[in-house]
């Protein structure tokens, strides 16, 4: 399929003056321009006026079909569904998302049944209980685009068709996959709450702090990057109440435990445990600050702006308790994690004879 095939074929033969197009730009990726002269088949360039009134001659290669993309009419710009655009191509998609985000503060846009989300990198007041109930029972196109609308559509189709439903959350690092999945789970936990007093929905949500603590880390692109893939399966009974859930994980980035690049951190749990080292129950773990451990300090700064590791550790412990993990078992888990930190400060060196070695233990170690 020609990625430029959605352009008007008129531009391939002739285009009138004032026709608006998109041209590539090294800084802005795409720039809007307007033809100042009619284009006829066989012309080797386009005469364009940019939005800053700059006149530019744009060379074209007719044989390779490298003609500019047509720009959508202004009346369509800002549509909440990309499929409503006359021309659906890269510059049109990016411009529409940009307008909705910067001018209307909308982070969600539909593309048919797909929801496109832009990470605002800040907390927005659009995920409260009142918003959940507002989307409950509504059709997908009746409300503004939202992760709750996608979750409601899956929930409604499950109830109507009595068939399993799947929501795939994908995107590059830092796009907001982890948070989007949490909001979808929160929606299901609210509208499909358990019929008994066992608070199954709370236990389903409680898995998130644990998985994030042990499987998420700071990277150069994302302060809370999931370093593993996960498949979450939520079960419902015949009355569509949550009865349980299970999670499968795969492709965990195990190498991060022993090595972190510059400006990155190990998994959050190591720093959470160090932040709680002063608690009486952790005295025997012999932990200190994260800077004292090689496996926690290779990336440089061990803290994350706006993140309280000690507070997050309390959330992790509370989640363990909510899921029924006894205090003694939790301590054993934390002992294993602490032992990994201590092991990182052990240096083994071979002796000259090659048949023996020496072991030295230091509180801190310089990066290798």
XYZ file of C-alpha atoms in Angstrom, residues 79 91 188 200 289 359 365:
7
model
C -11.926 16.203 14.868
C 1.163 15.161 8.705
C -13.592 -2.657 35.412
C -11.936 -8.845 44.800
C 21.140 4.649 51.509
C 36.979 -11.667 48.048
C 32.181 0.509 44.858
